[in-house]
Coordinates of N, CA and C in Angstrom, one line a residue:
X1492 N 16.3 175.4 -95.1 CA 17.0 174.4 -94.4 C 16.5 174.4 -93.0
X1493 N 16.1 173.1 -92.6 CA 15.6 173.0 -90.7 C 16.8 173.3 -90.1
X1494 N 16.2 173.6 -89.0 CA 17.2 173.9 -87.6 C 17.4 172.5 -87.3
X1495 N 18.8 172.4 -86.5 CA 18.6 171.4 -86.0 C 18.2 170.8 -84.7
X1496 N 18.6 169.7 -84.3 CA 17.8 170.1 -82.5 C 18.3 170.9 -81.3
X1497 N 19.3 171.1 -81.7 CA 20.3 171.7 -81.0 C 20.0 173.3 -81.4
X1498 N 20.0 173.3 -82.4 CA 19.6 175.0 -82.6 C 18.3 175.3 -82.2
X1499 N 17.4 174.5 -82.7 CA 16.1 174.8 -81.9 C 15.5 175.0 -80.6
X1500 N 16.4 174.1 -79.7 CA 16.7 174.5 -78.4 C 17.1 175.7 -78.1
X1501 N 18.3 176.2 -78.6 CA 18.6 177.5 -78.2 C 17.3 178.2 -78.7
X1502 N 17.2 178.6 -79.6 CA 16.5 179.3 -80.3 C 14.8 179.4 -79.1
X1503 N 14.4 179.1 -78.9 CA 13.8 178.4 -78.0 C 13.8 178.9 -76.6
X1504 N 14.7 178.8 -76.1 CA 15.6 179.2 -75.1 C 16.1 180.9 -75.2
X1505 N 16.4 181.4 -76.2 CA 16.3 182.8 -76.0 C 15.5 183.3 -76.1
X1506 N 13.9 182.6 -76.4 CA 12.9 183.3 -76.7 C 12.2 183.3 -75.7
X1507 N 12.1 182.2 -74.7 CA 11.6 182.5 -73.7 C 12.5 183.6 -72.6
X1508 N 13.4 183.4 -72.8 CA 14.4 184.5 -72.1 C 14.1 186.1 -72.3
X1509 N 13.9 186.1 -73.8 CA 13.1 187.3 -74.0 C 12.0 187.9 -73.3
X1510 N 11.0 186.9 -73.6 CA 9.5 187.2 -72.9 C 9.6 187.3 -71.7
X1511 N 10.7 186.8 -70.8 CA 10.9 187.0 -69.6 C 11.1 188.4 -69.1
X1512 N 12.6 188.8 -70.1 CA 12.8 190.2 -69.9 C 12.0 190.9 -70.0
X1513 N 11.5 190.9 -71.2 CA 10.9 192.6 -71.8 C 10.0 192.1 -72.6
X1514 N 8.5 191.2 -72.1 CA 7.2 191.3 -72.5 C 6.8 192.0 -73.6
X1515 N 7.1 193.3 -73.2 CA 6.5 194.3 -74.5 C 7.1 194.0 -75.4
X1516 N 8.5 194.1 -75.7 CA 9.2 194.4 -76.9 C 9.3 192.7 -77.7
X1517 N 8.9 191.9 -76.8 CA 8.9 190.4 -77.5 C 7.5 189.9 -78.1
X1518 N 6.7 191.1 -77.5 CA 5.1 190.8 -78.7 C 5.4 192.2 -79.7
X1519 N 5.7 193.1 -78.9 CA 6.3 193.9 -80.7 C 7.2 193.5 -81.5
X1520 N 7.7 192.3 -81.3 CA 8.7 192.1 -82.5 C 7.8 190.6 -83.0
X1521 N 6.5 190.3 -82.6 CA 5.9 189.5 -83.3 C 5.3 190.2 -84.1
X1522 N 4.7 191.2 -84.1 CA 3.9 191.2 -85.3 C 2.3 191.2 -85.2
X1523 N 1.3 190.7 -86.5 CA 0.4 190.4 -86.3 C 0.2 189.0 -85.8
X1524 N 0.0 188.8 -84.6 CA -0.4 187.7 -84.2 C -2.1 186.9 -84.7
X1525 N -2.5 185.9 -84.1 CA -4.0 185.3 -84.1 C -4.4 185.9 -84.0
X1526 N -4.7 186.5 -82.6 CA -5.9 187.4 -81.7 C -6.0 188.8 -82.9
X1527 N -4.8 189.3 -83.8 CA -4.8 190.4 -83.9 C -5.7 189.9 -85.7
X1528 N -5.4 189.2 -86.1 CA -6.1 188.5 -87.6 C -7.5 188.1 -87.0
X1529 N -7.6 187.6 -86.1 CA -9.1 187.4 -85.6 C -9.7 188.6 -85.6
X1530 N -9.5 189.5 -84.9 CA -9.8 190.5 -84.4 C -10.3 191.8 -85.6
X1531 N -9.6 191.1 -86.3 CA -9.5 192.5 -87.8 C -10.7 192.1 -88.6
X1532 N -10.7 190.3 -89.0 CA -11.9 189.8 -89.5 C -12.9 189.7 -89.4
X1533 N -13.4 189.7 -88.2 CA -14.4 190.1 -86.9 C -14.9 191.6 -87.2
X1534 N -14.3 192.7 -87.1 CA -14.5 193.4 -87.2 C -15.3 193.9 -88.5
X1535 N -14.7 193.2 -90.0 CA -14.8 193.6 -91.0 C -16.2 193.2 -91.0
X1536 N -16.1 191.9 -90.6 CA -17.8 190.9 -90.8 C -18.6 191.9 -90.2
X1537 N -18.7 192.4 -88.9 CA -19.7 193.2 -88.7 C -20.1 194.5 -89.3
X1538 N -19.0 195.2 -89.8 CA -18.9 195.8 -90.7 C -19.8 195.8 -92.0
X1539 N -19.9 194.4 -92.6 CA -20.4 194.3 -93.4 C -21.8 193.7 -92.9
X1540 N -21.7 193.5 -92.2 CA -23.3 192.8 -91.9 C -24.1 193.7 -91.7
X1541 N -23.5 195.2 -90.8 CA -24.6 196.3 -91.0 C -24.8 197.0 -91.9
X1542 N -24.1 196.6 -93.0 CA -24.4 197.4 -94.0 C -25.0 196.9 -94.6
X1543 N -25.1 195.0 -94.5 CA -26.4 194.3 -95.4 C -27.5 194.5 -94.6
X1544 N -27.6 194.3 -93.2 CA -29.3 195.1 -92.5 C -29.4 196.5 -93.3
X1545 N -28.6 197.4 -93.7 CA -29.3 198.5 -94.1 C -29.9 198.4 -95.8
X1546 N -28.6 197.5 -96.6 CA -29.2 197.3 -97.8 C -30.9 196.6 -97.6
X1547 N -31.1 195.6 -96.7 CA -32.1 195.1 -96.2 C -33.3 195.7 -96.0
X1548 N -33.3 196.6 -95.5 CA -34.0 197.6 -94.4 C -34.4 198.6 -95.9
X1549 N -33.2 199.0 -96.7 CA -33.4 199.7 -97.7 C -34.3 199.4 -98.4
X1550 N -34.1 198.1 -99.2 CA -35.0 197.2 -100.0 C -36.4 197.3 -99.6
X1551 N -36.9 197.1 -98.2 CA -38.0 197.2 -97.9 C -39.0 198.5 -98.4
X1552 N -37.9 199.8 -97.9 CA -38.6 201.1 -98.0 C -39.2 201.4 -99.3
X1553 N -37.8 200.9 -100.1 CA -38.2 201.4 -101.7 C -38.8 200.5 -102.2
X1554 N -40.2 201.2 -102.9 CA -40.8 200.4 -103.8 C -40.8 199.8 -105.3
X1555 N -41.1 198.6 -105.1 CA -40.1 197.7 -106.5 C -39.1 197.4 -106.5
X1556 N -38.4 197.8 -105.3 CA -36.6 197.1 -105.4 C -36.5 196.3 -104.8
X1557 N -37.3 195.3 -104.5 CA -37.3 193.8 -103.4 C -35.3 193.1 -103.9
X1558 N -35.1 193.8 -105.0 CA -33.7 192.7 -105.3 C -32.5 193.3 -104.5
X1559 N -32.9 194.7 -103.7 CA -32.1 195.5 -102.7 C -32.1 194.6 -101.3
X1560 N -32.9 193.9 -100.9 CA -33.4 193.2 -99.8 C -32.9 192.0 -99.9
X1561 N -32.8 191.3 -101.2 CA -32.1 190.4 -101.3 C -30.5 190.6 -101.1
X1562 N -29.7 190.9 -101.5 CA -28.8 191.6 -101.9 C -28.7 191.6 -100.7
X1563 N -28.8 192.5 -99.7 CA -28.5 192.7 -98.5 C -28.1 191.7 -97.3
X1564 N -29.5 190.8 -97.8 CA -29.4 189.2 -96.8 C -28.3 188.4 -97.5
X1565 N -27.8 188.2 -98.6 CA -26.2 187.5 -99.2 C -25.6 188.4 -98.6
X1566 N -25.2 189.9 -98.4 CA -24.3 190.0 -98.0 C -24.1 190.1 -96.1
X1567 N -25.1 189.8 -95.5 CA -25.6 189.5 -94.4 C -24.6 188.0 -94.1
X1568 N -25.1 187.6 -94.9 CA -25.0 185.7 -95.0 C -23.6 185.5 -95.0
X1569 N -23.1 186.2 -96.3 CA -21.7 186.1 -96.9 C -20.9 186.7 -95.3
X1570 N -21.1 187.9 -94.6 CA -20.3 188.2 -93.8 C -20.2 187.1 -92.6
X1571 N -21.7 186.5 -92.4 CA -21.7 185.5 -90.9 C -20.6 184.7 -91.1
X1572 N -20.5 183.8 -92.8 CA -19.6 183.1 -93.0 C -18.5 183.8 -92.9
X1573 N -18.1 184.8 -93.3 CA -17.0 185.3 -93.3 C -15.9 185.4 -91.6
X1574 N -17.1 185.3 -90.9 CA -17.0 185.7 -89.7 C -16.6 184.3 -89.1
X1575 N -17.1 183.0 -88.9 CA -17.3 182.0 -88.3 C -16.2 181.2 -88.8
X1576 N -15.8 181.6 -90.0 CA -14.6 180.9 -90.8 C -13.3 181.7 -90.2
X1577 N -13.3 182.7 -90.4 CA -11.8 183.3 -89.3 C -11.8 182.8 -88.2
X1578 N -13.3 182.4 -87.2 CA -13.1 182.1 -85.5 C -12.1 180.3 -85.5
X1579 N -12.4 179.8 -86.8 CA -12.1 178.5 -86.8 C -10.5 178.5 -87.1
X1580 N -10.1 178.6 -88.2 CA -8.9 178.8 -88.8 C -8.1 180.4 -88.7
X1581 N -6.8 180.3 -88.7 CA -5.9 181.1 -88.1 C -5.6 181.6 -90.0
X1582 N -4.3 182.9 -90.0 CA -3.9 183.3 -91.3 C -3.3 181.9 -91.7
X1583 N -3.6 182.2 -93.5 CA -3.0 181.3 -94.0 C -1.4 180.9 -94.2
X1584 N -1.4 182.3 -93.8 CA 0.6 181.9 -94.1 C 1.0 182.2 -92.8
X1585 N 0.1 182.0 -91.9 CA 0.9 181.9 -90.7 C 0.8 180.5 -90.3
X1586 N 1.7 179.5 -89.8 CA 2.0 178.3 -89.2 C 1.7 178.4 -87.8
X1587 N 1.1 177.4 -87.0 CA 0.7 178.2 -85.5 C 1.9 177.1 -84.9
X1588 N 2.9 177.6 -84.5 CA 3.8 176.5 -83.8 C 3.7 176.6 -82.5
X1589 N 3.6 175.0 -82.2 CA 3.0 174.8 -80.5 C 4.4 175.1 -79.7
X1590 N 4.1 175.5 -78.6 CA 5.3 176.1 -77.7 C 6.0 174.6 -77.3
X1591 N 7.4 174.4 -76.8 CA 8.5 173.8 -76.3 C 8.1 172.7 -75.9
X1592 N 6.8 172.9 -74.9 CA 6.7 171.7 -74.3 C 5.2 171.2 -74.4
X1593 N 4.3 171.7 -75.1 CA 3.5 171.3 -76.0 C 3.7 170.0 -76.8
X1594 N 2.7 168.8 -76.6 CA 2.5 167.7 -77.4 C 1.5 167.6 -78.4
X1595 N 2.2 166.9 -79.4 CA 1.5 167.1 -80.6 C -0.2 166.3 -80.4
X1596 N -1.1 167.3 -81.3 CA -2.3 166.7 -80.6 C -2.6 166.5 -82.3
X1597 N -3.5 165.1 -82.1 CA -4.3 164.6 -83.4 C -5.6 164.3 -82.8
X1598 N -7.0 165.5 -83.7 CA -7.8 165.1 -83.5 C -9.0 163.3 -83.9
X1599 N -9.1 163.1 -82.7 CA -9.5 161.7 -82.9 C -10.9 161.7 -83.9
X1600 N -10.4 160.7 -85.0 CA -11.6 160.4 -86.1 C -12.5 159.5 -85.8
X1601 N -13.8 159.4 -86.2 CA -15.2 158.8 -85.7 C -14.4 157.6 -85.6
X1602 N -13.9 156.7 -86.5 CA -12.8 155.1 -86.2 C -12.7 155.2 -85.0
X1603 N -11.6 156.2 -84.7 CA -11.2 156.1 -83.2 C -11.8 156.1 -81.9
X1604 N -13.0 156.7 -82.3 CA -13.8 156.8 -80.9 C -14.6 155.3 -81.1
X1605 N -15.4 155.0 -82.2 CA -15.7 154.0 -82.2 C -14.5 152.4 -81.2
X1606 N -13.8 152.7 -82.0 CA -12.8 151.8 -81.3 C -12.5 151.7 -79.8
X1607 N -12.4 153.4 -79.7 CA -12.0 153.6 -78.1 C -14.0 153.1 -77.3
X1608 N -15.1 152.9 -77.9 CA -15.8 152.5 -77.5 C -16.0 151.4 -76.7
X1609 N -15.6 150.4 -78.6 CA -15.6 149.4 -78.0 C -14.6 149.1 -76.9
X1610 N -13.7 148.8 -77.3 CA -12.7 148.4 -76.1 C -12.7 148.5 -74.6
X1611 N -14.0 149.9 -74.6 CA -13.9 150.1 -72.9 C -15.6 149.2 -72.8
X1612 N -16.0 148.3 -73.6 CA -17.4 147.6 -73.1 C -16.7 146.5 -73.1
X1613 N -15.5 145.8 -74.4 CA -14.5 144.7 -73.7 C -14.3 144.7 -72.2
X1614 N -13.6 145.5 -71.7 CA -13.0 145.9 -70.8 C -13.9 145.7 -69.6
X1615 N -15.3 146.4 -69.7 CA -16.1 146.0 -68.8 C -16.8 144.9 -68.8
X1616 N -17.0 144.3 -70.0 CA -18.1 142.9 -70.0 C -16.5 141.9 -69.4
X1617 N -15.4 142.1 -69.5 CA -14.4 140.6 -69.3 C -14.0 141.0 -67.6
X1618 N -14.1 142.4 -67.1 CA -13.9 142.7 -66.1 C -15.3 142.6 -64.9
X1619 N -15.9 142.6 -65.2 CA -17.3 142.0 -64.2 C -17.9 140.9 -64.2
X1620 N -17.1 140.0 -64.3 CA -17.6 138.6 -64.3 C -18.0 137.6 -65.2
X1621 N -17.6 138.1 -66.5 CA -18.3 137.0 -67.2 C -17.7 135.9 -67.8

């Protein structure tokens, strides 16, 4: 069941009141945040990336095992993606809710820029004289 606007306000309102008071204890009672899910996935990707340079590296030494070398560069590959996809998107079951006074932002689709193009050459071809 939503809050309603009225609860949300408060709710809202003691939260910043929190953060006001006692900083610390109002990011320890969040939890894992973004920075800290970024931070973990990041970590793992490099993690795994140096282990596919060494699968890599390994492949090379041993003779006949070129599929070690392979192997290494997927999981090389597999980690960069791994990596570039957490920088983009946040947890999945986390909701990133914009703060109080935060306006809702929609990113503009190729339509819209086109549109917002034209209109500003309207704009200048009816406004300089013609």
């Amino acid at each position: 069941m939503p809050l309603s606007e009225h609860e949300q306000r408060l709710l809202d309102q003691m939260e910043r009141a929190l953060y006001a008071e006692d900083p610390k204890f109002a990011t320890a009672l969040e939890g894992t945040g973004l920075r800290t899910y970024t931070r973990r996935r990041v970590y793992l990707a490099v993690g795994g990336f140096v282990i596919g340079i060494g699968l890599l590296m390994g492949g090379m030494v041993v003779p006949d095992q070129i599929w070690v070398s392979v192997v290494g560069f997927l999981v090389m590959l597999g980690c960069a993606v791994f990596a570039v996809t957490g920088w983009r998107r946040g947890p999945a079951g986390q909701a990133q809710r914009p703060g109080p006074d935060a306006a809702p932002r929609r990113k503009a689709g190729m339509m819209d820029r086109v549109e917002q193009r034209w209109q500003r050459r309207r704009d200048e071809q009816t406004g300089g004289g013609f």
